[in-house]
Short mmCIF file of C-alpha atoms and ligand atoms in Angstrom, two decimals:
data_model
loop_
_atom_site.label_atom_id
_atom_site.label_comp_id
_atom_site.label_asym_id
_atom_site.label_seq_id
_atom_site.Cartn_x
_atom_site.Cartn_y
_atom_site.Cartn_z
CA UNK A 1 1.86 -20.39 10.99
CA UNK A 2 1.23 -18.73 14.81
CA UNK A 3 4.35 -18.45 16.67
CA UNK A 4 3.30 -18.35 20.77
CA UNK A 5 7.12 -17.28 21.57
CA UNK A 6 6.78 -14.62 18.87
CA UNK A 7 4.00 -12.99 19.41
CA UNK A 8 2.88 -10.51 16.38
CA UNK A 9 3.29 -6.45 17.61
CA UNK A 10 2.65 -4.00 15.68
CA UNK A 11 2.40 -0.28 16.53
CA UNK A 12 -0.79 1.06 17.01
CA UNK A 13 -1.02 5.23 15.99
CA UNK A 14 -4.15 5.21 18.22
CA UNK A 15 -2.00 4.39 21.38
CA UNK A 16 1.23 5.46 20.22
CA UNK A 17 2.86 2.15 21.54
CA UNK A 18 3.89 -1.61 19.89
CA UNK A 19 1.35 -3.73 21.39
CA UNK A 20 0.66 -7.56 20.79
CA UNK A 21 -1.86 -7.99 18.10
CA UNK A 22 -5.19 -9.69 18.28
CA UNK A 23 -7.81 -10.49 16.45
CA UNK A 24 -11.45 -10.00 17.11
CA UNK A 25 -12.22 -13.28 15.27
CA UNK A 26 -9.73 -16.18 15.84
CA UNK A 27 -7.39 -16.46 12.74
CA UNK A 28 -8.97 -13.83 10.57
CA UNK A 29 -8.51 -10.71 10.07
CA UNK A 30 -10.64 -7.54 8.52
CA UNK A 31 -8.48 -5.07 7.18
CA UNK A 32 -8.82 -1.50 5.52
CA UNK A 33 -6.31 0.48 3.50
CA UNK A 34 -7.51 4.03 2.29
CA UNK A 35 -6.81 3.71 -2.07
CA UNK A 36 -5.62 5.83 -4.55
CA UNK A 37 -7.48 9.07 -5.65
CA UNK A 38 -7.44 8.53 -9.34
CA UNK A 39 -6.67 11.13 -11.28
CA UNK A 40 -3.73 10.81 -12.42
CA UNK A 41 -0.66 8.01 -12.01
CA UNK A 42 0.37 7.02 -8.45
CA UNK A 43 4.00 8.57 -7.76
CA UNK A 44 6.21 6.43 -6.09
CA UNK A 45 5.59 7.67 -2.64
CA UNK A 46 2.03 6.11 -3.00
CA UNK A 47 3.00 3.22 -3.85
CA UNK A 48 5.59 2.97 -0.69
CA UNK A 49 2.58 3.28 1.03
CA UNK A 50 1.04 -0.16 -0.78
CA UNK A 51 4.39 -1.65 -0.42
CA UNK A 52 3.71 -1.15 3.38
CA UNK A 53 0.11 -2.81 3.40
CA UNK A 54 1.22 -5.55 0.89
CA UNK A 55 4.09 -6.63 4.07
CA UNK A 56 1.90 -6.43 6.44
CA UNK A 57 -1.00 -8.47 4.65
CA UNK A 58 1.94 -10.97 4.29
CA UNK A 59 3.08 -10.90 7.72
CA UNK A 60 -0.50 -11.85 8.84
CA UNK A 61 -0.77 -14.82 6.42
CA UNK A 62 2.54 -15.71 7.38
CA UNK A 63 1.67 -16.11 11.08
CA UNK A 64 -1.60 -17.88 9.98
CA UNK A 65 -4.25 -15.29 9.59
CA UNK A 66 -7.11 -15.22 7.03
CA UNK A 67 -6.98 -11.60 5.83
CA UNK A 68 -10.51 -9.77 4.46
CA UNK A 69 -8.75 -6.99 2.40
CA UNK A 70 -10.62 -4.28 1.58
CA UNK A 71 -8.97 -1.52 -0.06
CA UNK A 72 -11.76 1.97 -1.55
CA UNK A 73 -10.83 3.63 -4.89
CA UNK A 74 -11.19 7.08 -4.34
CA UNK A 75 -13.01 8.20 -7.82
CA UNK A 76 -14.82 11.08 -6.36
CA UNK A 77 -14.60 13.96 -3.80
CA UNK A 78 -11.18 14.34 -2.76
CA UNK A 79 -11.03 17.79 -2.96
CA UNK A 80 -7.21 19.28 -3.70
CA UNK A 81 -7.75 21.20 -0.30
CA UNK A 82 -7.86 19.13 2.96
CA UNK A 83 -10.24 22.08 4.42
CA UNK A 84 -13.06 21.27 1.82
CA UNK A 85 -12.62 23.90 -0.37
CA UNK A 86 -11.19 24.13 -3.62
CA UNK A 87 -11.59 21.88 -7.32
CA UNK A 88 -12.77 18.10 -7.00
CA UNK A 89 -9.43 16.42 -8.09
CA UNK A 90 -11.27 14.23 -10.72
CA UNK A 91 -12.98 17.31 -12.26
CA UNK A 92 -9.28 18.88 -12.06
CA UNK A 93 -8.04 15.69 -13.56
CA UNK A 94 -10.88 15.70 -16.20
CA UNK A 95 -9.88 19.44 -17.24
CA UNK A 96 -5.91 19.47 -17.49
CA UNK A 97 -6.33 16.32 -19.54
CA UNK A 98 -9.44 16.86 -21.74
CA UNK A 99 -11.24 13.36 -20.57
CA UNK A 100 -14.54 12.95 -18.80
CA UNK A 101 -13.82 12.73 -14.74
CA UNK A 102 -15.34 8.95 -15.71
CA UNK A 103 -12.69 8.21 -18.34
CA UNK A 104 -10.32 9.51 -16.08
CA UNK A 105 -11.08 7.39 -12.87
CA UNK A 106 -11.35 4.28 -14.96
CA UNK A 107 -8.23 5.31 -16.38
CA UNK A 108 -6.03 5.30 -13.96
CA UNK A 109 -7.44 2.92 -11.87
CA UNK A 110 -6.35 0.39 -14.65
CA UNK A 111 -2.84 2.22 -14.45
CA UNK A 112 -2.76 1.67 -10.72
CA UNK A 113 -3.37 -1.67 -10.43
CA UNK A 114 -0.84 -2.52 -13.59
CA UNK A 115 1.68 -0.72 -11.11
CA UNK A 116 0.68 -2.59 -8.05
CA UNK A 117 1.07 -6.18 -9.76
CA UNK A 118 4.65 -5.20 -11.63
CA UNK A 119 5.57 -4.68 -7.53
CA UNK A 120 4.29 -8.01 -6.74
CA UNK A 121 1.88 -6.68 -4.17
CA UNK A 122 -1.25 -8.75 -3.57
CA UNK A 123 -4.48 -7.26 -5.06
CA UNK A 124 -6.84 -6.62 -2.37
CA UNK A 125 -9.76 -9.42 -1.75
CA UNK A 126 -12.37 -6.83 -2.19
CA UNK A 127 -12.02 -3.14 -4.36
CA UNK A 128 -14.69 -0.49 -3.97
CA UNK A 129 -15.72 2.80 -5.69
CA UNK A 130 -16.81 5.35 -4.42
CA UNK A 131 -19.11 6.38 -7.22
CA UNK A 132 -20.69 2.69 -6.77
CA UNK A 133 -21.69 3.00 -3.20
CA UNK A 134 -23.38 6.53 -3.14
CA UNK A 135 -26.29 5.22 -1.58
CA UNK A 136 -24.57 3.95 1.23
CA UNK A 137 -22.63 7.23 2.08
CA UNK A 138 -26.24 9.23 1.57
CA UNK A 139 -27.72 6.54 4.15
CA UNK A 140 -25.35 7.05 6.60
CA UNK A 141 -25.03 10.62 5.99
CA UNK A 142 -29.19 10.57 6.97
CA UNK A 143 -28.20 8.32 9.92
CA UNK A 144 -25.49 10.96 11.64
CA UNK A 145 -28.55 13.93 10.35
CA UNK A 146 -31.05 11.42 13.00
CA UNK A 147 -28.20 11.28 15.62
CA UNK A 148 -27.89 15.21 15.38
CA UNK A 149 -24.23 15.04 14.27
CA UNK A 150 -24.36 17.69 11.23
CA UNK A 151 -25.46 20.78 10.01
CA UNK A 152 -26.06 22.59 6.70
CA UNK A 153 -24.52 25.56 4.69
CA UNK A 154 -24.95 27.06 1.74
CA UNK A 155 -22.44 24.74 0.14
CA UNK A 156 -22.73 21.62 1.98
CA UNK A 157 -23.71 19.19 5.00
CA UNK A 158 -21.06 19.02 7.51
CA UNK A 159 -20.06 17.27 10.51
CA UNK A 160 -20.30 18.98 13.96
CA UNK A 161 -17.12 17.41 15.80
CA UNK A 162 -18.15 19.70 19.01
CA UNK A 163 -20.96 16.93 19.30
CA UNK A 164 -18.37 14.15 20.02
CA UNK A 165 -17.42 15.77 23.26
CA UNK A 166 -21.02 14.85 25.09
CA UNK A 167 -20.71 11.22 24.19
CA UNK A 168 -17.40 10.79 25.54
CA UNK A 169 -15.57 11.11 22.39
CA UNK A 170 -12.46 13.01 21.81
CA UNK A 171 -12.59 14.45 17.90
CA UNK A 172 -8.08 14.82 18.34
CA UNK A 173 -7.20 11.36 20.05
CA UNK A 174 -5.99 9.92 17.00
CA UNK A 175 -3.93 13.08 15.94
CA UNK A 176 -3.15 14.00 19.25
CA UNK A 177 -4.76 17.52 18.28
CA UNK A 178 -5.74 19.86 21.27
CA UNK A 179 -8.64 21.20 19.54
CA UNK A 180 -9.69 23.86 21.83
CA UNK A 181 -6.15 25.39 21.13
CA UNK A 182 -6.23 24.64 17.63
CA UNK A 183 -9.99 26.30 17.32
CA UNK A 184 -8.42 29.61 19.27
CA UNK A 185 -5.43 30.03 17.61
CA UNK A 186 -7.12 30.06 13.85
CA UNK A 187 -6.01 32.82 11.86
CA UNK A 188 -7.62 31.28 8.77
CA UNK A 189 -11.24 31.82 7.64
CA UNK A 190 -13.05 28.96 7.37
CA UNK A 191 -16.11 30.10 5.97
CA UNK A 192 -19.17 28.93 7.48
CA UNK A 193 -17.98 25.69 8.84
CA UNK A 194 -18.69 26.24 13.05
CA UNK A 195 -15.80 24.43 14.04
CA UNK A 196 -12.24 24.66 12.42
CA UNK A 197 -12.40 20.44 12.65
CA UNK A 198 -16.18 20.08 11.08
CA UNK A 199 -16.03 19.09 7.63
CA UNK A 200 -17.98 17.91 4.13
CA UNK A 201 -20.21 15.21 4.73
CA UNK A 202 -22.17 16.35 1.20
CA UNK A 203 -21.47 19.39 -0.82
CA UNK A 204 -24.08 20.67 -3.46
CA UNK A 205 -23.09 21.28 -6.36
CA UNK A 206 -24.38 24.90 -7.00
CA UNK A 207 -23.26 27.00 -9.38
CA UNK A 208 -20.31 24.63 -10.55
CA UNK A 209 -20.90 22.54 -13.60
CA UNK A 210 -20.04 19.04 -12.65
CA UNK A 211 -20.25 15.61 -14.25
CA UNK A 212 -19.92 13.62 -11.07
CA UNK A 213 -22.94 14.55 -9.53
CA UNK A 214 -26.22 12.56 -7.53
CA UNK A 215 -29.67 13.29 -6.21
CA UNK A 216 -30.13 13.17 -2.24
CA UNK A 217 -31.93 14.83 0.15
CA UNK A 218 -30.48 18.27 0.73
CA UNK A 219 -30.11 18.36 -3.17
CA UNK A 220 -27.77 17.78 -6.25
CA UNK A 221 -24.24 17.46 -4.71
CA UNK A 222 -21.30 14.54 -4.32
CA UNK A 223 -20.04 12.73 -1.12
CA UNK A 224 -16.92 14.15 1.37
CA UNK A 225 -13.75 12.03 1.34
CA UNK A 226 -14.22 10.89 4.54
CA UNK A 227 -17.73 8.84 4.30
CA UNK A 228 -16.65 7.15 1.64
CA UNK A 229 -14.40 4.78 3.85
CA UNK A 230 -17.05 5.00 6.68
CA UNK A 231 -19.76 3.93 4.44
CA UNK A 232 -18.20 1.23 2.71
CA UNK A 233 -15.93 -0.25 5.31
CA UNK A 234 -19.07 -0.64 7.46
CA UNK A 235 -20.84 -2.08 4.73
CA UNK A 236 -17.49 -4.81 3.82
CA UNK A 237 -16.40 -5.32 7.31
CA UNK A 238 -18.58 -3.98 9.91
CA UNK A 239 -18.83 -1.36 12.60
CA UNK A 240 -15.37 -2.68 14.39
CA UNK A 241 -13.05 -4.19 12.35
CA UNK A 242 -8.82 -5.49 12.80
CA UNK A 243 -6.88 -3.01 11.00
CA UNK A 244 -7.20 0.46 9.32
CA UNK A 245 -4.51 1.43 7.43
CA UNK A 246 -2.98 4.30 4.71
CA UNK A 247 -0.14 7.25 4.95
CA UNK A 248 0.80 9.37 8.23
CA UNK A 249 -0.62 12.07 6.21
CA UNK A 250 -4.39 10.55 6.53
CA UNK A 251 -3.25 10.56 10.73
CA UNK A 252 -4.67 14.42 11.15
CA UNK A 253 -7.65 14.49 8.92
CA UNK A 254 -9.00 11.97 7.13
CA UNK A 255 -8.30 9.14 9.71
CA UNK A 256 -9.66 11.65 12.59
CA UNK A 257 -13.19 12.32 10.55
CA UNK A 258 -13.23 8.69 9.65
CA UNK A 259 -13.54 7.96 13.17
CA UNK A 260 -15.95 10.74 14.04
CA UNK A 261 -18.12 9.47 11.91
CA UNK A 262 -18.32 5.83 12.78
CA UNK A 263 -17.88 7.15 16.99
CA UNK A 264 -21.13 8.89 16.22
CA UNK A 265 -22.95 6.22 14.17
CA UNK A 266 -22.11 3.13 16.27
CA UNK A 267 -19.83 4.00 19.21
CA UNK A 268 -16.78 2.61 17.72
CA UNK A 269 -13.21 3.83 16.72
CA UNK A 270 -14.01 1.81 13.85
CA UNK A 271 -11.08 -0.41 13.86
CA UNK A 272 -9.13 -1.80 16.73
CA UNK A 273 -5.26 -0.62 15.13
CA UNK A 274 -4.49 2.27 12.99
CA UNK A 275 -1.23 1.99 11.56
CA UNK A 276 0.18 4.92 9.11
CA UNK A 277 3.12 4.08 6.27
CA UNK A 278 5.37 7.35 6.95
CA UNK A 279 6.16 9.24 3.80
CA UNK A 280 8.71 8.88 0.62
CA UNK A 281 10.37 12.05 0.11
CA UNK A 282 12.86 13.34 -2.28
CA UNK A 283 15.53 16.07 -1.46
CA UNK A 284 13.96 16.05 2.07
CA UNK A 285 10.80 17.02 0.79
CA UNK A 286 7.43 14.67 0.57
CA UNK A 287 6.99 12.67 -3.34
CA UNK A 288 3.68 15.12 -4.02
CA UNK A 289 1.37 14.25 -7.16
CA UNK A 290 1.20 18.42 -7.62
CA UNK A 291 5.18 18.87 -6.56
CA UNK A 292 8.48 16.44 -6.58
CA UNK A 293 6.58 13.04 -8.45
CA UNK A 294 8.39 10.25 -10.00
CA UNK A 295 6.05 7.67 -11.47
CA UNK A 296 6.78 3.89 -11.50
CA UNK A 297 7.08 3.89 -15.50
CA UNK A 298 10.03 6.14 -15.43
CA UNK A 299 12.16 3.64 -13.17
CA UNK A 300 11.17 1.27 -15.92
CA UNK A 301 12.06 3.58 -18.65
CA UNK A 302 15.00 3.83 -17.43
CA UNK A 303 15.75 0.31 -16.78
CA UNK A 304 14.62 -0.62 -13.27
CA UNK A 305 12.95 -4.00 -12.52
CA UNK A 306 10.15 -2.65 -10.52
CA UNK A 307 11.12 -5.35 -7.92
CA UNK A 308 14.42 -3.07 -7.23
CA UNK A 309 11.88 -0.20 -6.04
CA UNK A 310 10.28 -2.84 -3.72
CA UNK A 311 14.00 -3.87 -2.56
CA UNK A 312 15.00 -0.26 -1.82
CA UNK A 313 11.18 0.38 -0.04
CA UNK A 314 12.24 -2.69 1.99
CA UNK A 315 15.33 -1.39 3.07
CA UNK A 316 14.25 1.29 5.71
CA UNK A 317 11.08 0.61 8.63
CA UNK A 318 7.39 1.33 7.71
CA UNK A 319 7.49 4.21 10.27
CA UNK A 320 10.47 6.28 9.23
CA UNK A 321 10.41 8.39 6.07
CA UNK A 322 12.50 7.39 3.03
CA UNK A 323 14.80 9.74 0.64
CA UNK A 324 14.66 8.05 -2.40
CA UNK A 325 17.39 8.62 -4.79
CA UNK A 326 18.79 7.18 -7.93
CA UNK A 327 22.02 6.51 -6.29
CA UNK A 328 19.94 4.04 -3.53
CA UNK A 329 17.64 2.95 -6.34
CA UNK A 330 21.29 1.69 -7.99
CA UNK A 331 22.14 -0.36 -5.05
CA UNK A 332 19.02 -1.97 -4.18
CA UNK A 333 19.15 -2.77 -8.17
CA UNK A 334 22.48 -3.97 -7.32
CA UNK A 335 21.55 -5.99 -4.11
CA UNK A 336 19.04 -8.03 -6.14
CA UNK A 337 20.81 -8.77 -9.13
CA UNK A 338 23.35 -10.55 -7.03
CA UNK A 339 20.89 -12.20 -4.98
CA UNK A 340 18.80 -13.61 -7.91
CA UNK A 341 22.56 -14.87 -9.77
CA UNK A 342 23.68 -16.26 -6.43
CA UNK A 343 20.38 -18.13 -5.98
CA UNK A 344 20.53 -19.82 -10.13
CA UNK A 345 23.33 -21.51 -9.07
CA UNK A 346 21.90 -23.42 -6.11
CA UNK A 347 20.38 -26.67 -6.41
CA UNK A 348 16.17 -27.43 -5.50
CA UNK A 349 15.05 -29.65 -3.19
CA UNK A 350 16.83 -28.55 -0.14
CA UNK A 351 14.90 -28.18 3.87
CA UNK A 352 13.90 -24.98 5.36
CA UNK A 353 16.65 -24.26 8.15
CA UNK A 354 14.77 -23.73 11.23
CA UNK A 355 17.50 -21.66 13.25
CA UNK A 356 16.81 -18.94 10.38
CA UNK A 357 13.33 -19.10 10.13
CA UNK A 358 13.04 -18.59 13.53
CA UNK A 359 15.11 -15.28 13.59
CA UNK A 360 12.82 -14.38 10.59
CA UNK A 361 10.18 -14.53 12.39
CA UNK A 362 11.06 -12.78 15.04
CA UNK A 363 11.85 -9.93 13.27
CA UNK A 364 8.90 -9.63 10.79
CA UNK A 365 6.70 -10.05 13.85
CA UNK A 366 8.77 -7.45 16.06
CA UNK A 367 6.49 -4.58 14.07
CA UNK A 368 7.50 -5.73 10.52
CA UNK A 369 11.69 -5.06 10.84
CA UNK A 370 12.26 -5.73 6.98
CA UNK A 371 15.39 -3.87 7.19
CA UNK A 372 16.29 -6.61 10.21
CA UNK A 373 14.78 -9.39 8.20
CA UNK A 374 16.65 -8.68 4.99
CA UNK A 375 20.20 -8.42 7.13
CA UNK A 376 19.42 -12.28 7.88
CA UNK A 377 18.42 -12.74 4.13
CA UNK A 378 22.56 -11.87 3.75
CA UNK A 379 23.72 -13.93 6.98
CA UNK A 380 21.86 -17.01 5.45
CA UNK A 381 23.69 -16.25 2.10
CA UNK A 382 26.83 -15.88 3.51
CA UNK A 383 25.88 -18.54 6.12
CA UNK A 384 27.92 -22.50 5.54
CA UNK A 385 24.79 -24.11 5.42
CA UNK A 386 23.83 -26.31 2.04
CA UNK A 387 23.25 -24.43 -0.94
CA UNK A 388 19.78 -26.29 -1.20
CA UNK A 389 19.25 -25.56 2.18
CA UNK A 390 19.81 -21.91 1.67
CA UNK A 391 17.54 -21.52 -1.41
CA UNK A 392 14.69 -23.13 0.25
CA UNK A 393 14.84 -20.87 3.53
CA UNK A 394 15.49 -17.85 1.23
CA UNK A 395 12.23 -18.92 -0.51
CA UNK A 396 9.96 -19.36 2.37
CA UNK A 397 11.49 -15.41 3.31
CA UNK A 398 10.40 -14.79 -0.03
CA UNK A 399 6.58 -15.22 0.90
CA UNK A 400 7.28 -11.57 2.85
CA UNK A 401 9.45 -9.87 0.63
CA UNK A 402 7.75 -10.81 -2.69
CA UNK A 403 10.83 -10.28 -4.55
CA UNK A 404 10.13 -13.21 -7.19
CA UNK A 405 12.76 -15.15 -6.09
CA UNK A 406 11.33 -18.28 -7.52
CA UNK A 407 10.80 -17.04 -10.82
CA UNK A 408 13.22 -18.48 -13.40
CA UNK A 409 12.35 -15.99 -15.22
CA UNK A 410 14.34 -13.49 -13.16
CA UNK A 411 16.73 -15.19 -12.85
CA UNK A 412 17.45 -15.50 -16.72
CA UNK A 413 17.58 -12.17 -17.13
CA UNK A 414 20.80 -11.84 -14.52
CA UNK A 415 22.61 -14.91 -16.54
CA UNK A 416 26.04 -14.01 -16.59
CA UNK A 417 28.16 -12.55 -19.26
CA UNK A 418 30.32 -15.73 -19.48
CA UNK A 419 27.19 -18.20 -19.81
CA UNK A 420 25.65 -15.87 -22.53
CA UNK A 421 28.93 -16.37 -24.60
CA UNK A 422 28.96 -19.66 -24.23
CA UNK A 423 25.12 -20.37 -25.42
CA UNK A 424 26.08 -17.73 -28.78
CA UNK A 425 28.80 -20.43 -29.25
CA UNK A 426 26.96 -23.54 -28.97
CA UNK A 427 24.21 -21.58 -31.31
CA UNK A 428 27.38 -21.12 -33.89
CA UNK A 429 28.14 -24.73 -33.51
CA UNK A 430 24.92 -25.71 -33.99
CA UNK A 431 24.04 -23.57 -37.01
CA UNK A 432 28.10 -25.04 -38.82
CA UNK A 433 26.19 -28.77 -37.89
CA UNK A 434 28.94 -29.14 -35.55
CA UNK A 435 26.65 -31.38 -32.94
CA UNK A 436 29.94 -32.51 -30.78
CA UNK A 437 30.83 -28.66 -30.51
CA UNK A 438 27.35 -28.46 -29.65
CA UNK A 439 27.01 -31.18 -27.07
CA UNK A 440 30.39 -29.97 -25.68
CA UNK A 441 29.39 -26.48 -24.70
CA UNK A 442 26.23 -27.71 -23.71
CA UNK A 443 27.67 -29.42 -20.61
CA UNK A 444 29.95 -27.09 -19.52
CA UNK A 445 27.23 -24.39 -19.66
CA UNK A 446 25.15 -27.19 -17.59
CA UNK A 447 28.61 -27.29 -15.29
CA UNK A 448 27.64 -23.63 -14.26
CA UNK A 449 24.61 -24.34 -13.19
CA UNK A 450 22.50 -23.43 -16.08
CA UNK A 451 20.32 -25.56 -18.34
CA UNK A 452 19.57 -24.82 -22.23
CA UNK A 453 16.83 -25.77 -23.68
CA UNK A 454 15.68 -25.27 -27.61
CA UNK A 455 12.30 -23.90 -28.16
CA UNK A 456 10.69 -24.04 -31.88
CA UNK A 457 12.33 -20.89 -33.10
CA UNK A 458 15.90 -22.29 -32.55
P1 LIG B 1 -3.68 9.53 -2.86
O1 LIG B 1 -4.24 9.03 -3.65
O2 LIG B 1 -3.49 10.76 -2.70
O3 LIG B 1 -5.14 9.44 -2.42
O4 LIG B 1 -2.89 8.85 -1.84
C1 LIG B 1 -2.70 7.82 -1.78
C2 LIG B 1 -1.94 6.84 -0.47
O5 LIG B 1 -1.18 7.33 -0.70
C3 LIG B 1 -2.42 7.42 0.71
O6 LIG B 1 -2.70 6.03 1.79
C4 LIG B 1 -1.77 8.55 0.96
O7 LIG B 1 -1.39 8.58 3.01
C5 LIG B 1 -0.24 8.39 0.58
N1 LIG B 1 0.94 8.83 0.44
C6 LIG B 1 0.92 9.98 0.12
N2 LIG B 1 2.08 10.91 -0.48
C7 LIG B 1 3.13 9.55 0.25
C8 LIG B 1 4.71 9.68 -0.11
N3 LIG B 1 4.64 11.10 -0.31
N4 LIG B 1 4.79 8.64 0.58
C9 LIG B 1 4.12 7.98 1.11
N5 LIG B 1 3.09 7.63 0.96
C10 LIG B 1 2.00 8.61 0.36
ZN1 LIG B 2 -9.92 6.26 3.43
#
């Protein structure tokens, strides 16, 4: 529902400001989120970024927008170094895991979506793989070539960032980079690149033996990482769409390059709002696949419900870094269990409390202030409104939180021990044919707000 008095405000990295959100098309939002590079399991830092994307999407939908959510899967072209050198992560993954690059891509794409489902993250409306869009990428590069934005070196076709100036664009705008200062102060050798900020559009296979390579007007090779997003976002969302998302590390290179490509081709900055999720850290260091890393299955192996991780992520604002500790996950897990247990005693059929709902909308619409929204959830829980109304209100909030509070199974997993004891006693009574005792125990269980049902297997 649209709230005229509580407009949705979002932080736009481009403007470095919290601004009112206005969509290009009434009631519709085109949203592109940079997807995972599928050479390994996603770590819980990556997943924090997709939780941020999920919350934003839910908030947009709560505000009455129909969200066309597009996400790519990077299955080629992302090199181990941001400066266009080094191995392709997919080929590296293949070498280390003794599977073909194609098998690696499919395997970790599947694992990624399993993690997304465990965290109750809505699947994007459209998922597109870089390797399925080679023609679109070649066509995009040809267009840039025609417009005079490219040059070739011995290892590929590059984007000449200095050409943007003449068209009134500043390459450094998104990242607030001082491009001239960078160039002058650079001590590193940037090989045959003309400027430190130039980047590869197409890389030649050269002498490298590659599994993923394609013919192109410039020779056999593969697309650079940045062109895939510009080409696919344009194909599915057009020359200018509403929101583009990613992690904070994308600001200075990947997103700056996507913008440069779109400015060169279409004269637009690609999206009206650029939003970035901040890093998850461990011991104050960023979580990285090549460094300190924890994956979701490790949490599950230790007995945590993945939704407890979702809860933990929502305790901090997406624009602040979050330091992961097992203690903080324990606290999140306990809070979630307490919440589910309390709610399991409440009756259905209540009505959503308008006062709390209004406050909730105000908080989520203030640049997704989830820590404040969570605080409100606990205020509702402790308030003196009727239990049924509390339940209806929290279930309404859960459209954003995504804690599966309406899920009977998750409530069952937190059945108190004394109820389980009564159920066990009743089972024993039934086994002995003590039907009166069994019925008495059933009533006792019911008084505590639980229903016991006998399945085919007992
Ligand atoms: P990748 O699979 O490396 O392409 O990254 C997928 C997404 O995770 C991107 O949006 C990154 O910006 C984001 N990301 C990478 N590391 C972290 C981290 N430590 N915390 C939060 N997001 C991250
Ligand atoms: Zn991207």
